[in-house]
Short mmCIF file of N, CA and C in Angstrom, two decimals:
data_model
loop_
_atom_site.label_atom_id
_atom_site.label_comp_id
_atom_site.label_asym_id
_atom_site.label_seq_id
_atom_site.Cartn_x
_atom_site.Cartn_y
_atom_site.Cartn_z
N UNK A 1 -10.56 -2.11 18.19
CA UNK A 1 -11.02 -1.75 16.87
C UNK A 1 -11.20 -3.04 16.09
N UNK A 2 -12.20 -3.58 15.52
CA UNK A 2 -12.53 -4.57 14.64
C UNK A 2 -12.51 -3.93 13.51
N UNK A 3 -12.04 -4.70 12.14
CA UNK A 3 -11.89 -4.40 11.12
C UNK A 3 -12.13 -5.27 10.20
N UNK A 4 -13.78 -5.30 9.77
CA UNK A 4 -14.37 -6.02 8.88
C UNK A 4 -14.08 -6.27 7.23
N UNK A 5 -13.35 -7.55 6.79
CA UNK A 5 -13.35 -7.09 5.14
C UNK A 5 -13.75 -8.53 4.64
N UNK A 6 -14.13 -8.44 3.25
CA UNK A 6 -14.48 -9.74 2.45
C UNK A 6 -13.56 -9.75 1.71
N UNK A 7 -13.09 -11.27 0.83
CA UNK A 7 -12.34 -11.27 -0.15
C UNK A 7 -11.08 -10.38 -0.18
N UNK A 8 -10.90 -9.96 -1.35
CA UNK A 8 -9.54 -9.10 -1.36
C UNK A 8 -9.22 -7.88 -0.67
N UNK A 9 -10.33 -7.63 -0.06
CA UNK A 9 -10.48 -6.32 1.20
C UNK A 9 -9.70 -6.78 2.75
N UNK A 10 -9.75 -8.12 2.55
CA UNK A 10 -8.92 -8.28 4.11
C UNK A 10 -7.79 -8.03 3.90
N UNK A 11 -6.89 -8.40 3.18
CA UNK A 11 -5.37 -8.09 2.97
C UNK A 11 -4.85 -6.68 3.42
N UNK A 12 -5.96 -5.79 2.91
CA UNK A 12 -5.86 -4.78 3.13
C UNK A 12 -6.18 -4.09 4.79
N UNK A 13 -6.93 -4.66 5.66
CA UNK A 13 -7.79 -4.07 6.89
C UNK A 13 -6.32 -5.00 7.07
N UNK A 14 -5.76 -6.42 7.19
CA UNK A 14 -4.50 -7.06 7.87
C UNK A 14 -3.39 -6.16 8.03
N UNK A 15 -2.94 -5.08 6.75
CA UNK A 15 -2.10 -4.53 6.62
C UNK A 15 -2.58 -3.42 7.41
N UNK A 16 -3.39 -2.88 7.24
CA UNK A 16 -3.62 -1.55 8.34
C UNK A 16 -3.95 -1.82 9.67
N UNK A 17 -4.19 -3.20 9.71
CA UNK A 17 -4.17 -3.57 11.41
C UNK A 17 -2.79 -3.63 11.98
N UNK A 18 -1.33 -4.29 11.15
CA UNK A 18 -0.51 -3.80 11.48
C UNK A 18 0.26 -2.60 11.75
N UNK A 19 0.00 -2.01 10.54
CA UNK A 19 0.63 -0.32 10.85
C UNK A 19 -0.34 0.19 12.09
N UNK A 20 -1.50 -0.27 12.53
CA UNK A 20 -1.82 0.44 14.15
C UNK A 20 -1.29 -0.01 14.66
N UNK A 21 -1.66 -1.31 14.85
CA UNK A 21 -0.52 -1.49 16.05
C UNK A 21 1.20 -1.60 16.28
N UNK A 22 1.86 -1.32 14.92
CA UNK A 22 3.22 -1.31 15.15
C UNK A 22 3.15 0.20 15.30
N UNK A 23 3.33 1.06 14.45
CA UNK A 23 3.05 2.31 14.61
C UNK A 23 2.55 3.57 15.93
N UNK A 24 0.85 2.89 16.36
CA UNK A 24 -0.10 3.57 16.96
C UNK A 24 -0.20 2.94 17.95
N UNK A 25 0.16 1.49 18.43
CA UNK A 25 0.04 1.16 19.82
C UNK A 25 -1.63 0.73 19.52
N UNK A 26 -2.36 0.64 18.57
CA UNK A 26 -4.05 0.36 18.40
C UNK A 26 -4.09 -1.25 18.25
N UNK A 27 -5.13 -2.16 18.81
CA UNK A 27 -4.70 -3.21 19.02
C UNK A 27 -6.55 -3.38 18.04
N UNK A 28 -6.39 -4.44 17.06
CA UNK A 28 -7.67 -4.06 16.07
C UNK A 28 -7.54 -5.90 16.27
N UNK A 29 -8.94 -6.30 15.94
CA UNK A 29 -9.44 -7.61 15.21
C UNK A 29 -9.67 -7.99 13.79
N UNK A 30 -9.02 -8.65 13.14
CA UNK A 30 -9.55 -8.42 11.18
C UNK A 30 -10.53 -9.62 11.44
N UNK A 31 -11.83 -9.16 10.85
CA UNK A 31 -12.55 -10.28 11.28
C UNK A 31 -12.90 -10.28 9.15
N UNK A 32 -12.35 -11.81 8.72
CA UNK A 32 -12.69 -11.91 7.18
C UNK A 32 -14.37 -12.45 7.43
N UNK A 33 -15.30 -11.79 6.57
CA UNK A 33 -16.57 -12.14 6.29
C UNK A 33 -17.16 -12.43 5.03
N UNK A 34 -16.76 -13.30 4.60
CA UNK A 34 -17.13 -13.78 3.06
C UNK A 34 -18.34 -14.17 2.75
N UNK A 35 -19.31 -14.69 3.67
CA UNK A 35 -20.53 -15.02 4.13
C UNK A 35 -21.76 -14.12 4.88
N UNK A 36 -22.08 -12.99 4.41
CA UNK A 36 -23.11 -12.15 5.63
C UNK A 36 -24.43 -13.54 6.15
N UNK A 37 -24.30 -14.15 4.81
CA UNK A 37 -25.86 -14.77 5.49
C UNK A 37 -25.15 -15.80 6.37
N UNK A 38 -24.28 -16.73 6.08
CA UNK A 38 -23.82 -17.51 7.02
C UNK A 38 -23.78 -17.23 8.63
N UNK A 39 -22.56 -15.29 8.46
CA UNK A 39 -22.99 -15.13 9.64
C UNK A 39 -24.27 -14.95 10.30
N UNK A 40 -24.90 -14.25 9.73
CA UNK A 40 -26.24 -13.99 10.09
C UNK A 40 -26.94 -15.36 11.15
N UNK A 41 -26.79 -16.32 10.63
CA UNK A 41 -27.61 -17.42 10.73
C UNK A 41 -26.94 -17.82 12.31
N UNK A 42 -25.87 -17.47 12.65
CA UNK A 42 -25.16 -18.00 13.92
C UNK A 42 -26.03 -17.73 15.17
N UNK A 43 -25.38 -17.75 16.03
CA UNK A 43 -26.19 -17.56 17.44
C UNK A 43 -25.91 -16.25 18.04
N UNK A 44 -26.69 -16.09 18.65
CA UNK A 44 -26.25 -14.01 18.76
C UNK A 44 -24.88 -14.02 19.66
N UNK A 45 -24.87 -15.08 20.59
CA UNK A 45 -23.33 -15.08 21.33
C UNK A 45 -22.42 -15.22 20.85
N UNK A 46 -22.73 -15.97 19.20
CA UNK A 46 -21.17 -16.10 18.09
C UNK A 46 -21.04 -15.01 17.98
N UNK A 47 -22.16 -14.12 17.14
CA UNK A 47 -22.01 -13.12 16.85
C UNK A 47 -21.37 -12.04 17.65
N UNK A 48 -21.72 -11.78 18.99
CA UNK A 48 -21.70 -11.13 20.31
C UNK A 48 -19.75 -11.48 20.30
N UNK A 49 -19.07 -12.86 20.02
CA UNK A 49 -18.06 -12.83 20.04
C UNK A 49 -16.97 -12.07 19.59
N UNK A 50 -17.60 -12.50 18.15
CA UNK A 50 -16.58 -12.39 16.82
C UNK A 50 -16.55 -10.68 16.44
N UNK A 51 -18.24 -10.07 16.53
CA UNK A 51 -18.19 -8.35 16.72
C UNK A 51 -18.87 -7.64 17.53
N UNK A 52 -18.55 -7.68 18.85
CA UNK A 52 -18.76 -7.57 19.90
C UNK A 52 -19.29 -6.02 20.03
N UNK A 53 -20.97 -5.50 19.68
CA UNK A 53 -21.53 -4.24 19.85
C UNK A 53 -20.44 -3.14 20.49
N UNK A 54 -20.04 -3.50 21.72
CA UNK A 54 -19.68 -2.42 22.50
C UNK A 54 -18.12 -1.81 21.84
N UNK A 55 -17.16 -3.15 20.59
CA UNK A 55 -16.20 -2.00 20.25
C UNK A 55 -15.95 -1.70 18.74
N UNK A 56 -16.15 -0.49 18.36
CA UNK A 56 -16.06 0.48 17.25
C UNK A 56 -15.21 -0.32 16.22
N UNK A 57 -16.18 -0.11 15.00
CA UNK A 57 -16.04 -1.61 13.97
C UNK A 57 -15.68 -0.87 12.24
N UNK A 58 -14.96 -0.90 11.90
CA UNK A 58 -14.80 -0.51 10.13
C UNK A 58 -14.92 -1.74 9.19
N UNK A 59 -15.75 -1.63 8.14
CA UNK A 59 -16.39 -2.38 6.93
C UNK A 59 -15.23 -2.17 6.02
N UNK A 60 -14.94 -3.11 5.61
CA UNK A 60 -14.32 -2.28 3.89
C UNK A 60 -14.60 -4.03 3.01
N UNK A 61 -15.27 -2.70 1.98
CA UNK A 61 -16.05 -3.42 1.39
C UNK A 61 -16.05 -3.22 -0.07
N UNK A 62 -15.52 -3.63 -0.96
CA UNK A 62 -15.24 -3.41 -2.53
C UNK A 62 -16.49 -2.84 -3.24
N UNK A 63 -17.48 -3.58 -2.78
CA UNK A 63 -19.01 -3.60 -3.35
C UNK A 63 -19.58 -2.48 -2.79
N UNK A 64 -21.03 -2.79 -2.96
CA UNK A 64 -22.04 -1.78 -2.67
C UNK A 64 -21.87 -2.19 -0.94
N UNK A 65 -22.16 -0.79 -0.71
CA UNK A 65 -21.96 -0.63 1.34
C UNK A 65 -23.07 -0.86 2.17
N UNK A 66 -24.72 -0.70 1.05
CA UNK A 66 -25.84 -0.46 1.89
C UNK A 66 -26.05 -1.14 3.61
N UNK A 67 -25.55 -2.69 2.59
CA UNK A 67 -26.50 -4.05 3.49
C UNK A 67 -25.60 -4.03 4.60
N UNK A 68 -24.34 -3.47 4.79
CA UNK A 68 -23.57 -3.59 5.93
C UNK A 68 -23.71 -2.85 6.95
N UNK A 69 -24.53 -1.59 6.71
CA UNK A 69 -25.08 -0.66 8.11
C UNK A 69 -25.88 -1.61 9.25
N UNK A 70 -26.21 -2.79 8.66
CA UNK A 70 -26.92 -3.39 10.02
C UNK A 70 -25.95 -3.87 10.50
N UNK A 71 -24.71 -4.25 10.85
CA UNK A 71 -23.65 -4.40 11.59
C UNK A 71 -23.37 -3.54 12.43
N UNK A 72 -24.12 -2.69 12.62
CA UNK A 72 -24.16 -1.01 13.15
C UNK A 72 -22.40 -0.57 13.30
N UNK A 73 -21.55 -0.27 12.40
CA UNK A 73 -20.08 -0.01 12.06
C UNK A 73 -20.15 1.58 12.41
N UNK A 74 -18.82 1.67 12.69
CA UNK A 74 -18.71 3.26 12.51
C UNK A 74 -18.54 3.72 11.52
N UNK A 75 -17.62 2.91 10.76
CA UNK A 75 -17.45 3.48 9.39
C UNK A 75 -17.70 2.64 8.15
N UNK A 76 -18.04 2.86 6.94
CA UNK A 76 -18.14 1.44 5.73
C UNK A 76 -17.22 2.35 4.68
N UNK A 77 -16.40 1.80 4.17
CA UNK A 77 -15.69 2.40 3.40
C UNK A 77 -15.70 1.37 1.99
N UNK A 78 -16.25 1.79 1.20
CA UNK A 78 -16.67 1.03 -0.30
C UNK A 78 -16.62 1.77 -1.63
N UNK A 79 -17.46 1.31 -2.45
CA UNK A 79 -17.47 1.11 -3.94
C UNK A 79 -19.18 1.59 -3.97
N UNK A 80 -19.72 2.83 -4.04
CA UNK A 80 -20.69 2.51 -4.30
C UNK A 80 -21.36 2.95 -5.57
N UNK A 81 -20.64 2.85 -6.59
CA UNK A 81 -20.41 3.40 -7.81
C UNK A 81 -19.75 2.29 -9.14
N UNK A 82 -20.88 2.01 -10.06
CA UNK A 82 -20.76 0.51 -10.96
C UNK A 82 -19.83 0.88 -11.99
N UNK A 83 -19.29 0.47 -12.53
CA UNK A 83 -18.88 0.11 -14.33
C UNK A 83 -17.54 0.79 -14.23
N UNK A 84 -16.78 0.62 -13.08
CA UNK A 84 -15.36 1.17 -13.44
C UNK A 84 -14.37 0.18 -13.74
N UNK A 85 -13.36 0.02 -14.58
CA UNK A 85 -12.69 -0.79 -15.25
C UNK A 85 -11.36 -0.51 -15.32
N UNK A 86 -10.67 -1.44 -14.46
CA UNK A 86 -9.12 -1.48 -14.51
C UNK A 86 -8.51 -2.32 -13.23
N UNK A 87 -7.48 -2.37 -13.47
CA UNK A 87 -6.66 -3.67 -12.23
C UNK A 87 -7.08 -3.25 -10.96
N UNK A 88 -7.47 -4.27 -10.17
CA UNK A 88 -7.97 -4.13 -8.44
C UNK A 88 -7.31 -3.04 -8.08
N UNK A 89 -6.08 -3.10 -7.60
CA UNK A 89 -5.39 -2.15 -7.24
C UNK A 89 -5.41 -0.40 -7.73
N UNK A 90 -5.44 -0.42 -8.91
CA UNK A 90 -6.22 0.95 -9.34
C UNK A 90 -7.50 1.96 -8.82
N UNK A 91 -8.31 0.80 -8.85
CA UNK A 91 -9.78 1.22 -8.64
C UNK A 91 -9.87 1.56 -7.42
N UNK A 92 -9.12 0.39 -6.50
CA UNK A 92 -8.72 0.52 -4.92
C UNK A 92 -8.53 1.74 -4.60
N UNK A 93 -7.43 1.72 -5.12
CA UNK A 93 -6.69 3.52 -5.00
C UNK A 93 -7.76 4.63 -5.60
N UNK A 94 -8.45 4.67 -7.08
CA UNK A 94 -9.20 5.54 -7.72
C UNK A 94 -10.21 6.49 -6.04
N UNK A 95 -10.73 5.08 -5.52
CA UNK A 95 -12.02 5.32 -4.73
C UNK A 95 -11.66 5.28 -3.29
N UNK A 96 -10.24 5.29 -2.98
CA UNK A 96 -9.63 6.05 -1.38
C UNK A 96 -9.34 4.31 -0.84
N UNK A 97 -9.80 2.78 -1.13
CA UNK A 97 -9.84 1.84 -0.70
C UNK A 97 -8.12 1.71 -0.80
N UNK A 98 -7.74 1.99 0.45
CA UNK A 98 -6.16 1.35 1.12
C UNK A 98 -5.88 1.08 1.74
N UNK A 99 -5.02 0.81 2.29
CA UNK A 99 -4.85 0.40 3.87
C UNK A 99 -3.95 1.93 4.74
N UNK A 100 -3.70 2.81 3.60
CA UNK A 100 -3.65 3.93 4.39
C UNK A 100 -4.98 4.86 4.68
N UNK A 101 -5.67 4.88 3.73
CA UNK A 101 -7.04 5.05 3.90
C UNK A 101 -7.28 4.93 5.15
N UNK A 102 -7.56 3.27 5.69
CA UNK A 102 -8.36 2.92 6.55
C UNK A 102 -7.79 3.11 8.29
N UNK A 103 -6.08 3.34 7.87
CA UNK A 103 -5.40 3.38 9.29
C UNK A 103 -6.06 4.93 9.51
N UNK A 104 -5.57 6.11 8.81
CA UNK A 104 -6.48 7.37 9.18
C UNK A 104 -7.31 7.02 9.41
N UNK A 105 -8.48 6.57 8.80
CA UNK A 105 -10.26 6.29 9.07
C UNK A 105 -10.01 5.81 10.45
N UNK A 106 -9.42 5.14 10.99
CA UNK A 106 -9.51 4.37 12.11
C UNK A 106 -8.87 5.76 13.28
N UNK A 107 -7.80 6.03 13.57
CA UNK A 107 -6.98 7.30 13.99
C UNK A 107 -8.35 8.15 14.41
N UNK A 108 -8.90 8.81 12.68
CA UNK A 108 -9.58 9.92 13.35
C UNK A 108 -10.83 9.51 13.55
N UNK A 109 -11.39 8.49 13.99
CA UNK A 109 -12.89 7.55 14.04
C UNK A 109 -12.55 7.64 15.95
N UNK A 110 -11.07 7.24 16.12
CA UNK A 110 -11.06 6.88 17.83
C UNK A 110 -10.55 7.97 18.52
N UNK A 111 -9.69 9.00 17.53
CA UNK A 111 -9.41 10.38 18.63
C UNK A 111 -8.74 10.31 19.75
N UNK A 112 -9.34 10.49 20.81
CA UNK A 112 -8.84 10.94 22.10
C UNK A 112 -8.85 9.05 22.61
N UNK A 113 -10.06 8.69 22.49
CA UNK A 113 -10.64 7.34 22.65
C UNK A 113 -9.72 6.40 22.36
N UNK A 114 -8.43 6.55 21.60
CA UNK A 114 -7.54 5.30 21.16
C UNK A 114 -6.72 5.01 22.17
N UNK A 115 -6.61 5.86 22.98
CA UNK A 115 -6.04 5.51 24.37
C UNK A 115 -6.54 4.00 25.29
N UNK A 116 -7.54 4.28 25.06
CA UNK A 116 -8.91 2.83 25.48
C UNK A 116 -7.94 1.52 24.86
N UNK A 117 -7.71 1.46 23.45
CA UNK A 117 -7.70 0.47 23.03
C UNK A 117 -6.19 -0.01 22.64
N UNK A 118 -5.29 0.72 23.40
CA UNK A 118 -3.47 0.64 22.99
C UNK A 118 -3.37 -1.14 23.83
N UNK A 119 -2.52 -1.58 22.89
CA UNK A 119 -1.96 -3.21 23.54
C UNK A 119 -0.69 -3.24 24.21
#
């Protein structure tokens, strides 16, 4: 399971990468992406490295989610809704963005399939 976040969104995919795998036996990658165009610009084998098509990938993403479907993800979990106002952590929570959020999202995204990916 790869688990894509920018900025203050990784803390969060770090923390739910632990509770899988202490918890769930799920063995995940936090890959931080602060840069889409940077990555973009790499070589398709960086790319091919770092989010490797063949395993099932979650976005979390504070912002708008559109531009991240070309990562082809299973899931994008975001903000896609402007002008809300109050401490990170609030809004986080307001709009489901947690790291319990994302351990379910992940759980019921792999199903039967998490067997595949235990460490």
């Amino acid at each position: 399971m790869i688990l894509i976040g920018t900025g203050s969104e990784v803390k969060l995919a770090v923390s739910a990468g632990e509770e899988l795998k202490n918890k769930h036996g799920i063995k995940s990658r936090i890959v931080s992406m602060p840069s889409t165009t940077i990555f973009d610009q790499q070589s398709r084998d960086y790319k091919e490295k770092v989010v490797p098509n063949h395993v099932p990938k979650m976005i979390i993403e504070a912002g708008v989610t559109d531009y991240w479907w070309k990562y082809n993800p299973d899931v994008v979990l975001g903000i896609d809704k402007f002008g809300e106002s109050a401490p990170e952590e609030d809004v986080f929570e307001a709009f489901g963005i947690s790291s319990r959020t994302i351990v379910d999202s992940v759980l019921c995204l792999l199903g039967n399939d998490r067997n595949n990916l235990r460490g």
